[in-house]
PDB file of C-alpha atoms and ligand atoms in Angstrom:
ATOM      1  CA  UNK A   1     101.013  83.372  82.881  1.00 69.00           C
ATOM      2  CA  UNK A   2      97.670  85.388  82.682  1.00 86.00           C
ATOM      3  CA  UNK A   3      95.986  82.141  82.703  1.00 94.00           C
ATOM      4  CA  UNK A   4      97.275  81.142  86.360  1.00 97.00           C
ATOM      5  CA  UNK A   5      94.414  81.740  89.243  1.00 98.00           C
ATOM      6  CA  UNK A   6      95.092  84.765  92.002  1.00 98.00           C
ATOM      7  CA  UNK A   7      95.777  83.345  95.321  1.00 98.00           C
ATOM      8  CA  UNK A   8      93.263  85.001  97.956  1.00 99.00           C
ATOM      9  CA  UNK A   9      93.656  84.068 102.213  1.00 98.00           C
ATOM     10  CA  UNK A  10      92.351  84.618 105.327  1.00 98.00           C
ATOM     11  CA  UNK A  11      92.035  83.044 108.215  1.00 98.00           C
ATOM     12  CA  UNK A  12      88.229  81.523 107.742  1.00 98.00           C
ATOM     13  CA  UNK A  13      85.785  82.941 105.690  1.00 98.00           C
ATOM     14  CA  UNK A  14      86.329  86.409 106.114  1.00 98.00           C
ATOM     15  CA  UNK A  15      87.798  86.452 102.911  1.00 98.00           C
ATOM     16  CA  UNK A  16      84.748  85.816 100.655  1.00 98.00           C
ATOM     17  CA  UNK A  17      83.753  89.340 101.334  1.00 98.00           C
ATOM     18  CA  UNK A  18      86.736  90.011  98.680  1.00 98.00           C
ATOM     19  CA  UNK A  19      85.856  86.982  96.813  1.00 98.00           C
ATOM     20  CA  UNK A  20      82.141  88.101  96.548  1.00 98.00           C
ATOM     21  CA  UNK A  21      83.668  91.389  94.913  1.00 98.00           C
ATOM     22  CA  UNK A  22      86.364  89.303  92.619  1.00 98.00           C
ATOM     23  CA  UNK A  23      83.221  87.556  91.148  1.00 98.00           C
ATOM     24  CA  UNK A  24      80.981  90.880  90.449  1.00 98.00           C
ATOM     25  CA  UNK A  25      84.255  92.712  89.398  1.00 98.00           C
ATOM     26  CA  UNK A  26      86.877  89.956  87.748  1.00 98.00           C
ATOM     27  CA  UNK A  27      84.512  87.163  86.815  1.00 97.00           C
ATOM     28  CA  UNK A  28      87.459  85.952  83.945  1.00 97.00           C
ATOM     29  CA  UNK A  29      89.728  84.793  87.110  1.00 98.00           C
ATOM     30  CA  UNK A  30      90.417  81.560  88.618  1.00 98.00           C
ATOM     31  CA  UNK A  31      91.036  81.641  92.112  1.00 98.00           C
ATOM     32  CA  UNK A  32      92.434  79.982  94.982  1.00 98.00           C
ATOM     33  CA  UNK A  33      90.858  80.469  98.546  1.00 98.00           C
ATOM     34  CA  UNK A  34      92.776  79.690 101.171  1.00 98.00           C
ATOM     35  CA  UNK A  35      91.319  79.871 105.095  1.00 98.00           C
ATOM     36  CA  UNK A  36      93.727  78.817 107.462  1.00 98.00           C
ATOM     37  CA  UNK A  37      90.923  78.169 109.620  1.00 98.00           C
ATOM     38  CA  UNK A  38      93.086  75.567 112.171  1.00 98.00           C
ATOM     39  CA  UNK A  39      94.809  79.283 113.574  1.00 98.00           C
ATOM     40  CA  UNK A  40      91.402  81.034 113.430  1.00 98.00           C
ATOM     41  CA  UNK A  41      90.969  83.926 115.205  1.00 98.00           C
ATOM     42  CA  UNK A  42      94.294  85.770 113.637  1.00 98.00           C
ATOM     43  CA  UNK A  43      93.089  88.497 116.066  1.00 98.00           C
ATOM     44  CA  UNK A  44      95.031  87.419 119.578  1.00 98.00           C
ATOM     45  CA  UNK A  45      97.720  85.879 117.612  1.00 98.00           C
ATOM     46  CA  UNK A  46     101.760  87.643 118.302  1.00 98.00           C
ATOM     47  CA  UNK A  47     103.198  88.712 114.902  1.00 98.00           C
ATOM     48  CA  UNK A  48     105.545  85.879 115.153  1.00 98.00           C
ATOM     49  CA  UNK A  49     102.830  83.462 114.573  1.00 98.00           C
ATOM     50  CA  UNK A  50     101.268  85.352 112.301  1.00 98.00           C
ATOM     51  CA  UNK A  51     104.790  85.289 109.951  1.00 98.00           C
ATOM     52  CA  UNK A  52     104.711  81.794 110.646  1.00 98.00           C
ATOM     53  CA  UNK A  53     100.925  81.298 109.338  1.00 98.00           C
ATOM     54  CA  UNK A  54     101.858  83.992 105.984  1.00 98.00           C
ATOM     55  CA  UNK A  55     104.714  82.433 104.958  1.00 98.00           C
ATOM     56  CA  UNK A  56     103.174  79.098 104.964  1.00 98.00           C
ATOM     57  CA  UNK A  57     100.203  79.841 103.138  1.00 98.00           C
ATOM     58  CA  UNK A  58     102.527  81.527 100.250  1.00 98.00           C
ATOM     59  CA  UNK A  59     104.246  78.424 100.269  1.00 98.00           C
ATOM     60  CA  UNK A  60     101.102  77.084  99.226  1.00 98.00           C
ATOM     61  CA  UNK A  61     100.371  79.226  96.792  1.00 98.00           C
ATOM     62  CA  UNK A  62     103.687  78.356  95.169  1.00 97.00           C
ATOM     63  CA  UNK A  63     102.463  74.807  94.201  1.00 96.00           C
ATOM     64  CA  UNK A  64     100.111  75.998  91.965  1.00 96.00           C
ATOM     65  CA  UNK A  65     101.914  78.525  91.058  1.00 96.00           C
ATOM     66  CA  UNK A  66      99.380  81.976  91.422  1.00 98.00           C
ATOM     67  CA  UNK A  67      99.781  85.006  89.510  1.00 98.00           C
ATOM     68  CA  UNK A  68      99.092  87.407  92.216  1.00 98.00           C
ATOM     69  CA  UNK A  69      97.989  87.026  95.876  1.00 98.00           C
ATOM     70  CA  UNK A  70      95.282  89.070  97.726  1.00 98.00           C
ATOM     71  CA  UNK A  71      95.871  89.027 101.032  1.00 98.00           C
ATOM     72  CA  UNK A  72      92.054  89.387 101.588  1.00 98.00           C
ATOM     73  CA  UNK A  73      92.880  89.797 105.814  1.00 98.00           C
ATOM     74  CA  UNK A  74      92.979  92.894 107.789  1.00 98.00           C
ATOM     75  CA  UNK A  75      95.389  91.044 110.313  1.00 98.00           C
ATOM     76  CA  UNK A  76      97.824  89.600 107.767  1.00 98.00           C
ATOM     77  CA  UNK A  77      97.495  93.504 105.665  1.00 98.00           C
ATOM     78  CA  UNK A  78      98.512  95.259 109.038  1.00 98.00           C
ATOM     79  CA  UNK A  79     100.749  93.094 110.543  1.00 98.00           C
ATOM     80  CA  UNK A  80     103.156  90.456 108.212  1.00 98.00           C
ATOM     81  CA  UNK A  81     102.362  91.923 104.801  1.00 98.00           C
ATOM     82  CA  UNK A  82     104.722  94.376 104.700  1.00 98.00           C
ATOM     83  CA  UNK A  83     107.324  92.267 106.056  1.00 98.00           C
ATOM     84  CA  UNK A  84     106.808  89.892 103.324  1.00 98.00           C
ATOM     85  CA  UNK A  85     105.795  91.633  99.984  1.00 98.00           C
ATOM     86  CA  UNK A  86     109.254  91.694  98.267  1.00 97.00           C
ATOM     87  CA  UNK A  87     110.051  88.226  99.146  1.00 97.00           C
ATOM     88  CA  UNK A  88     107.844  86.633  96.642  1.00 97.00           C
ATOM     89  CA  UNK A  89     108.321  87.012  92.651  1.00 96.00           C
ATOM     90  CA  UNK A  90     103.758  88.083  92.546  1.00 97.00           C
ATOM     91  CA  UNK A  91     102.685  91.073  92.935  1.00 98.00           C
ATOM     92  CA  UNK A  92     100.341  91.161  96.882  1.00 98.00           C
ATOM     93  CA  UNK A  93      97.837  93.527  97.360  1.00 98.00           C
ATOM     94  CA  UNK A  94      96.187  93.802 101.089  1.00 98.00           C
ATOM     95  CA  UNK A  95      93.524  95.753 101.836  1.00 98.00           C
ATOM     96  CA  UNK A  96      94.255  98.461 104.167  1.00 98.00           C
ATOM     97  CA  UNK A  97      95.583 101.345 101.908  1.00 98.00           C
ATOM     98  CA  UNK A  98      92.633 101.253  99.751  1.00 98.00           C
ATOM     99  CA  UNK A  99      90.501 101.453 102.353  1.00 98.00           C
ATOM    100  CA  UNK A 100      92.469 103.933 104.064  1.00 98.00           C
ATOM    101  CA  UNK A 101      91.854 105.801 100.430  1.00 98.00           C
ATOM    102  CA  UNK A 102      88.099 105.259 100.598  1.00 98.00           C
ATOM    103  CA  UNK A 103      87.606 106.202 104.032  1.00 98.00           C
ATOM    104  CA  UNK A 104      89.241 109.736 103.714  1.00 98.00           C
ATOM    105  CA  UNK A 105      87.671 110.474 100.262  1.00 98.00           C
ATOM    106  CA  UNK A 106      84.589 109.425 102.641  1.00 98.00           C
ATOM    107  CA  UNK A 107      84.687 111.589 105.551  1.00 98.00           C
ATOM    108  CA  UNK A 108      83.126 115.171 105.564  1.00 98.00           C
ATOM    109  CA  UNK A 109      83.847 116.174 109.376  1.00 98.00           C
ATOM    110  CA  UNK A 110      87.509 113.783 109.614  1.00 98.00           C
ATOM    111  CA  UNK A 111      86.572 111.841 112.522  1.00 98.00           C
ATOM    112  CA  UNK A 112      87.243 108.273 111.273  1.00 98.00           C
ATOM    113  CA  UNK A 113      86.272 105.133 112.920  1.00 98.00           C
ATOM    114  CA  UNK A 114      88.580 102.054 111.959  1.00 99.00           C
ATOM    115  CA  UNK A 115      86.786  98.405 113.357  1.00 99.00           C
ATOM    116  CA  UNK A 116      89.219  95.274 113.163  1.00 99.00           C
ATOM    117  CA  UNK A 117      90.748  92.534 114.947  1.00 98.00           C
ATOM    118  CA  UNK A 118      93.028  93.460 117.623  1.00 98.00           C
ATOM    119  CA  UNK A 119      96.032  92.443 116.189  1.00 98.00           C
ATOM    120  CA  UNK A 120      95.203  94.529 113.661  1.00 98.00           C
ATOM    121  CA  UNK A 121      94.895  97.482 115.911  1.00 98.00           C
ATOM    122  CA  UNK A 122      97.665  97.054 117.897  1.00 98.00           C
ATOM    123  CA  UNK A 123      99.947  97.464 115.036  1.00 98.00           C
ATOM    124  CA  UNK A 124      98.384 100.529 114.375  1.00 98.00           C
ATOM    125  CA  UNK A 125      98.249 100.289 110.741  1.00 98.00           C
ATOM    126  CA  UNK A 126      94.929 101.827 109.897  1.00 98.00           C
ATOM    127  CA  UNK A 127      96.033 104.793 111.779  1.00 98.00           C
ATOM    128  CA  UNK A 128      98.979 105.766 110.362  1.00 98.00           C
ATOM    129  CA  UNK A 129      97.510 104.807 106.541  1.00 98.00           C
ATOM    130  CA  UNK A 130      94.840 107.177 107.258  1.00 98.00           C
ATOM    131  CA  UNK A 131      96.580 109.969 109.002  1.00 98.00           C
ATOM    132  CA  UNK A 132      99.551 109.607 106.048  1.00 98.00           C
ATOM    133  CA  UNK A 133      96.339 110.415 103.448  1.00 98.00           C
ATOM    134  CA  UNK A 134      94.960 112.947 106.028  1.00 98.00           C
ATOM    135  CA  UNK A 135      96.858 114.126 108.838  1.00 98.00           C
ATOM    136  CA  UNK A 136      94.269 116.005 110.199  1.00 98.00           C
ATOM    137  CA  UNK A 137      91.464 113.491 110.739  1.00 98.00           C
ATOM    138  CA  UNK A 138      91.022 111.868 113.664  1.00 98.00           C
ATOM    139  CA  UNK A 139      90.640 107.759 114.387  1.00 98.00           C
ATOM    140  CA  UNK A 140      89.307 106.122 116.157  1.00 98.00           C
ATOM    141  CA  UNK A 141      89.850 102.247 116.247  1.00 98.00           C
ATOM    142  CA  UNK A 142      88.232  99.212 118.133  1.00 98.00           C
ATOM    143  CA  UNK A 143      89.014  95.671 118.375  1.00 98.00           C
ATOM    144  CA  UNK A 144      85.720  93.891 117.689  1.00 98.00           C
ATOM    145  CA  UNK A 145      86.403  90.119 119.073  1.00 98.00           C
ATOM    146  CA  UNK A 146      83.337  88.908 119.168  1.00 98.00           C
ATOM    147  CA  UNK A 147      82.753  89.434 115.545  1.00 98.00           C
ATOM    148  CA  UNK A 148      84.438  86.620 113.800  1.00 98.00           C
ATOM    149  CA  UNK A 149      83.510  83.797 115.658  1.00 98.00           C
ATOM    150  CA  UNK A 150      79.566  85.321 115.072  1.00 98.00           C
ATOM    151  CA  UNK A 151      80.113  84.955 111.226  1.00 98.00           C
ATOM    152  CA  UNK A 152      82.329  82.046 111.424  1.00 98.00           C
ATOM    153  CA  UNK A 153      79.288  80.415 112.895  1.00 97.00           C
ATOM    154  CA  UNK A 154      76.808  82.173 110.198  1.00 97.00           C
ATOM    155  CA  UNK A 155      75.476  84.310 113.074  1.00 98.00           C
ATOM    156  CA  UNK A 156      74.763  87.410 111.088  1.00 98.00           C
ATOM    157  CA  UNK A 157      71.520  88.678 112.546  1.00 95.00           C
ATOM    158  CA  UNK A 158      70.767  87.078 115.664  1.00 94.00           C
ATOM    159  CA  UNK A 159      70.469  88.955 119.118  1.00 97.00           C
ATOM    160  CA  UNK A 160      74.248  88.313 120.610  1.00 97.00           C
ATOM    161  CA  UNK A 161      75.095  89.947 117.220  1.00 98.00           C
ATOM    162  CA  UNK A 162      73.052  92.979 117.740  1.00 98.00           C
ATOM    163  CA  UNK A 163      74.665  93.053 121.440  1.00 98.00           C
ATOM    164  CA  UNK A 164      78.352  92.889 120.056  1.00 98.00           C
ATOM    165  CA  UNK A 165      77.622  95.830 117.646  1.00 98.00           C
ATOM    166  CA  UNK A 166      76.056  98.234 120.210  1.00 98.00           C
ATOM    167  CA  UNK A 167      78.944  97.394 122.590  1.00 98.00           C
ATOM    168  CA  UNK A 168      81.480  98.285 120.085  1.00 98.00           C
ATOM    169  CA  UNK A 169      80.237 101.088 117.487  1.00 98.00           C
ATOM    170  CA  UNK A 170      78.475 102.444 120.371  1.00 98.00           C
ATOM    171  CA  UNK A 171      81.434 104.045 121.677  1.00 98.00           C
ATOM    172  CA  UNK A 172      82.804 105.220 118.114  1.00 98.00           C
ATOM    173  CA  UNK A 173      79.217 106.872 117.938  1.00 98.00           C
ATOM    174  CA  UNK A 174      80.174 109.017 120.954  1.00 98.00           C
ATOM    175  CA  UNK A 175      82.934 110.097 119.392  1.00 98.00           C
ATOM    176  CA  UNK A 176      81.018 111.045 116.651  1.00 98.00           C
ATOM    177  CA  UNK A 177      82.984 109.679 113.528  1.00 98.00           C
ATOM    178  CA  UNK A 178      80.999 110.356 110.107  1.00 98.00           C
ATOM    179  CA  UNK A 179      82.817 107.215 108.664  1.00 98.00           C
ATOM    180  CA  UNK A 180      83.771 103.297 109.613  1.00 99.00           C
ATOM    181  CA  UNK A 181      86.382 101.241 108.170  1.00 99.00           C
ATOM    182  CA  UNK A 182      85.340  97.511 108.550  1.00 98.00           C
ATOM    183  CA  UNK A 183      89.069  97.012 108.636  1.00 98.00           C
ATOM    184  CA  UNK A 184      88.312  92.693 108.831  1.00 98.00           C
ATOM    185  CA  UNK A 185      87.243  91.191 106.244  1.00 98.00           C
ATOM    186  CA  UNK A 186      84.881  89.558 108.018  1.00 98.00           C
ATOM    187  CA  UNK A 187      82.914  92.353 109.231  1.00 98.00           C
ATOM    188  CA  UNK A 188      81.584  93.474 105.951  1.00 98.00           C
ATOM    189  CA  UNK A 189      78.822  90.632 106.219  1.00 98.00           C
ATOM    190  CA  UNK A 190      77.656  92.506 109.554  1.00 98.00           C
ATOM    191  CA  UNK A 191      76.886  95.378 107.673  1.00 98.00           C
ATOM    192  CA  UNK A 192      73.525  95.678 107.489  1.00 98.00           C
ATOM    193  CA  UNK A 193      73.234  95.047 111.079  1.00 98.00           C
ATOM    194  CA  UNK A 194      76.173  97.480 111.798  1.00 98.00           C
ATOM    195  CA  UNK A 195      74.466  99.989 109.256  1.00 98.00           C
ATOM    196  CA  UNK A 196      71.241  99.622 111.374  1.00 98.00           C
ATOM    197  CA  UNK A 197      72.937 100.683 114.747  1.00 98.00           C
ATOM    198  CA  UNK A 198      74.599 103.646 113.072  1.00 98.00           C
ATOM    199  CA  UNK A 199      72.000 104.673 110.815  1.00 97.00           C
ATOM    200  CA  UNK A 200      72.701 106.559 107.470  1.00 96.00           C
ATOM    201  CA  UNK A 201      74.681 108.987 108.813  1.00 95.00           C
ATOM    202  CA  UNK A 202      77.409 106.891 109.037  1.00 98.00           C
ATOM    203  CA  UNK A 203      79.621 105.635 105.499  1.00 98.00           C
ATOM    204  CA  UNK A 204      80.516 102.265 106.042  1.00 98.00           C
ATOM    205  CA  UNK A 205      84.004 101.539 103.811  1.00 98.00           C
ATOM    206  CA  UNK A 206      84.222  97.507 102.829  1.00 98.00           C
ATOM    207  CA  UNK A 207      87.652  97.412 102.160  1.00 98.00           C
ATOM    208  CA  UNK A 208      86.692  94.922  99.121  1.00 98.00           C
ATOM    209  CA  UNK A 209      85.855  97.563  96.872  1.00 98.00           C
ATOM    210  CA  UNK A 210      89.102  99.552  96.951  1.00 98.00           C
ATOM    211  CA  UNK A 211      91.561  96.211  97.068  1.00 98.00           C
ATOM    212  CA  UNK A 212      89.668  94.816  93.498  1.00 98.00           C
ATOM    213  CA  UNK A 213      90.217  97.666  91.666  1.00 98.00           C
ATOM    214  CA  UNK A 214      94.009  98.144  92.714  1.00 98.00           C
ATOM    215  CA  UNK A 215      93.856  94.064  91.937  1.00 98.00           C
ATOM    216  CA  UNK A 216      91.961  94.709  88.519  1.00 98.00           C
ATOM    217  CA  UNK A 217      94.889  97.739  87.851  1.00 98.00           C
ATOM    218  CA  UNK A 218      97.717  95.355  88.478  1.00 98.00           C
ATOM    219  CA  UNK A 219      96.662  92.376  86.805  1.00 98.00           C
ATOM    220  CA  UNK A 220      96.176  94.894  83.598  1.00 97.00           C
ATOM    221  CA  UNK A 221      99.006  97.014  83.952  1.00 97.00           C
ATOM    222  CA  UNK A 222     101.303  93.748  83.943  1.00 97.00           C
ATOM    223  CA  UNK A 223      99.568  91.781  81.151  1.00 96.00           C
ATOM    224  CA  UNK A 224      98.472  89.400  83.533  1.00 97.00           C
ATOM    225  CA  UNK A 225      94.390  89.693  83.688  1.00 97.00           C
ATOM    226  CA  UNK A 226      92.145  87.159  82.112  1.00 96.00           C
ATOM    227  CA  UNK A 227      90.077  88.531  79.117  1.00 93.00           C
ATOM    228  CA  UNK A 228      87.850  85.351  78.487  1.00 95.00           C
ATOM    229  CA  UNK A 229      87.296  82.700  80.745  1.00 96.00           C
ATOM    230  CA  UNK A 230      84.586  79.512  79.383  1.00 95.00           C
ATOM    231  CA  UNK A 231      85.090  77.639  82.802  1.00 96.00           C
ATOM    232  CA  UNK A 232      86.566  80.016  85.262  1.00 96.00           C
ATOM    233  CA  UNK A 233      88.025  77.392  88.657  1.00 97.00           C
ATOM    234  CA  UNK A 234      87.466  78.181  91.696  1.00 98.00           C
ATOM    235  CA  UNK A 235      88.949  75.666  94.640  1.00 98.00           C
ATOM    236  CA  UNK A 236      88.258  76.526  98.272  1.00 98.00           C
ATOM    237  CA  UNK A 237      91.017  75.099 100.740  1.00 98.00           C
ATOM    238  CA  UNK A 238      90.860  74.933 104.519  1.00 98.00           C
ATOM    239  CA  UNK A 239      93.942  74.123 106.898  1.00 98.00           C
ATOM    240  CA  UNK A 240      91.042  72.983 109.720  1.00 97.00           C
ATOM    241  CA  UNK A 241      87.592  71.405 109.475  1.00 94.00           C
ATOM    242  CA  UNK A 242      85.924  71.918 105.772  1.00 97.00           C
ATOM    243  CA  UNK A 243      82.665  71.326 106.699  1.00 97.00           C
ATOM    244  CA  UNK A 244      81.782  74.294 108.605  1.00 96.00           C
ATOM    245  CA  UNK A 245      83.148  76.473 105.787  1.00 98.00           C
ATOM    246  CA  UNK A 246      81.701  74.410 103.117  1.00 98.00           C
ATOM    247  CA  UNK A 247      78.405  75.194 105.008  1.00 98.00           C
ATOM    248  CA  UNK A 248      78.918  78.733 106.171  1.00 98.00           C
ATOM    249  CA  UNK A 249      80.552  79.594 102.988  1.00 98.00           C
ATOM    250  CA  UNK A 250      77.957  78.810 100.898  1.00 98.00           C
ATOM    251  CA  UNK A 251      75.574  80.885 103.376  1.00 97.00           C
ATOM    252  CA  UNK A 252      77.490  83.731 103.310  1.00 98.00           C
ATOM    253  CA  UNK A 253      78.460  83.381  99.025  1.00 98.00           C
ATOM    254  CA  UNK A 254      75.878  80.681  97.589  1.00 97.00           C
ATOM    255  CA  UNK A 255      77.012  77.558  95.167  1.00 96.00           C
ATOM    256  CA  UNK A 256      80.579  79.346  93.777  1.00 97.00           C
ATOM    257  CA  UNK A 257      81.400  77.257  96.942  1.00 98.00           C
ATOM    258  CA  UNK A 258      80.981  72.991  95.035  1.00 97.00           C
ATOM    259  CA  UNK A 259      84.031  72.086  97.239  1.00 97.00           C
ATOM    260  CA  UNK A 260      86.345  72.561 100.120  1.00 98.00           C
ATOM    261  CA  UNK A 261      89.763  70.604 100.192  1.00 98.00           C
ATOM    262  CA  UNK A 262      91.211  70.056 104.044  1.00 98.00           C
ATOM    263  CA  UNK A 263      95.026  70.616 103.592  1.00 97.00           C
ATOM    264  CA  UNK A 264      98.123  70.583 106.403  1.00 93.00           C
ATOM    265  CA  UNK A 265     100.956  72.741 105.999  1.00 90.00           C
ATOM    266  CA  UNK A 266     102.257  72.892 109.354  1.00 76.00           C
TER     267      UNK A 266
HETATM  268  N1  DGL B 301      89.365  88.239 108.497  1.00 66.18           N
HETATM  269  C1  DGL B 301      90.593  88.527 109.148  1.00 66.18           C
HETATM  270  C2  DGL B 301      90.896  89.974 109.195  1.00 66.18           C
HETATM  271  O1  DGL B 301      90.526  90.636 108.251  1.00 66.18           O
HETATM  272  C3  DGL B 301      90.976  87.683 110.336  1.00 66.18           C
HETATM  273  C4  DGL B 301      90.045  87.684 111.492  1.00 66.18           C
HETATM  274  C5  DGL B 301      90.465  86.726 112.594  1.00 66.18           C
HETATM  275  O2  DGL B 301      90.723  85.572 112.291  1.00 66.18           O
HETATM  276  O3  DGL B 301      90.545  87.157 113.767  1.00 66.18           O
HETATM  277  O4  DGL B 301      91.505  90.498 110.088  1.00 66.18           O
END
């Protein structure tokens, strides 16, 4: 069983900010990537579509079978994850508590800025995993549309990039927050153009630190991590077009990326 790969998904390549910690953190593990990049952007998707789109892509992580699944998505973590998480005999792991963790062991003045999709915010999610930690801070959240399809298309430092920052972390700035959740997974490969803008004042929390080492915990605590690994696999799979994430991917995570498989499961 420990030998089985951890299934990891997102809607595009969003999710490679987790995978980039996986390989740094948990380079024994196989993985599967899944980036069910024919729905991309999960952000002005209805929670019924988004159910439609998790339960689908755990149906493909069946066929293998995985051993766990990260659901390496701010979107799916907020809004179907909880819905979902006993149905399935592996242990998923999203990323919004441990972020909610590393943002409050973060903050020195409690004013908490949360940045995600805004499906994600509409749910609320950050909020109330924050305030449950700390129900005296105060946050502050802001869908951020513009940001996906920017690193979807590799955009990380141009100057529509640098306008889409200042038009949304400006107003967090106003409201003075010592701390920002990039609560997509996408956003973390903005951050050195976000942690321009706000300047070191300002913790940025990539949500890919906290969800590895609650993956790392789990895998050990149930006997199911991978000590040794000669030849560690790891497939890419795409529900849409695999060249633009074979391309972009690679960008964003180098030569881990050989290959991208094109699959259907609608
Ligand atoms: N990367 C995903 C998230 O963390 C999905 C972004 C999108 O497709 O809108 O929310």
């Amino acid at each position: 069983m420990n030998k089985q790969p951890v299934g990891v998904l997102d809607s595009g390549v969003g999710g490679l900010t987790v995978v980039k910690t996986m390989l740094a953190e948990l380079p024994n593990e196989d993985f599967i990537y899944f980036g069910d990049t024919a729905h991309l952007p999960y952000g002005n998707k209805t929670p019924e579509q988004l159910m439609t789109y998790a339960r689908s892509i755990m149906a493909f992580f069946g066929r293998f079978p995985v051993k766990a699944v990260v659901v390496a998505c701010g979107t799916h973590s907020s809004v179907t994850l909880q819905h979902i998480i006993n149905d399935y005999p592996v242990p998923m792991l999203g990323v919004v508590k441990g972020a909610a963790r590393s943002a409050v062991a973060a903050t020195s003045n409690g004013r908490i800025g949360v940045v995600a999709t805004q499906a994600t915010v509409n749910s609320g999610t950050f909020t109330r995993e924050i305030k449950a930690l700390c129900s005296d801070c105060t946050v502050v959240e802001m869908a951020c549309p513009k940001f996906v399809p920017l690193v979807e298309a590799g955009k990380l430092d141009d100057s529509d990039t640098r306008g889409a920052v200042k038009e949304y972390i400006g107003p967090l700035m106003d409201q003075g927050i010592d701390t920002l959740v990039l609560g997509c997974t996408h956003y973390p490969f903005l951050a050195p153009v976000i942690a321009e803008f706000t300047g070191s004042q300002v913790t940025l929390v990539d949500p890919s630190h906290a969800t590895v080492d609650e993956l790392k915990q789990v895998l050990l605590n149930r006997a199911l991590a991978r000590e040794v690994n000669e030849n560690p696999q790891r497939q890419f799979y795409v529900s849409g077009n695999q060249e633009s994430f074979f391309t972009v991917g690679k960008l964003l995570i180098g030569d881990v990326i050989q290959k991208v498989e094109q699959v259907c499961l609608d």
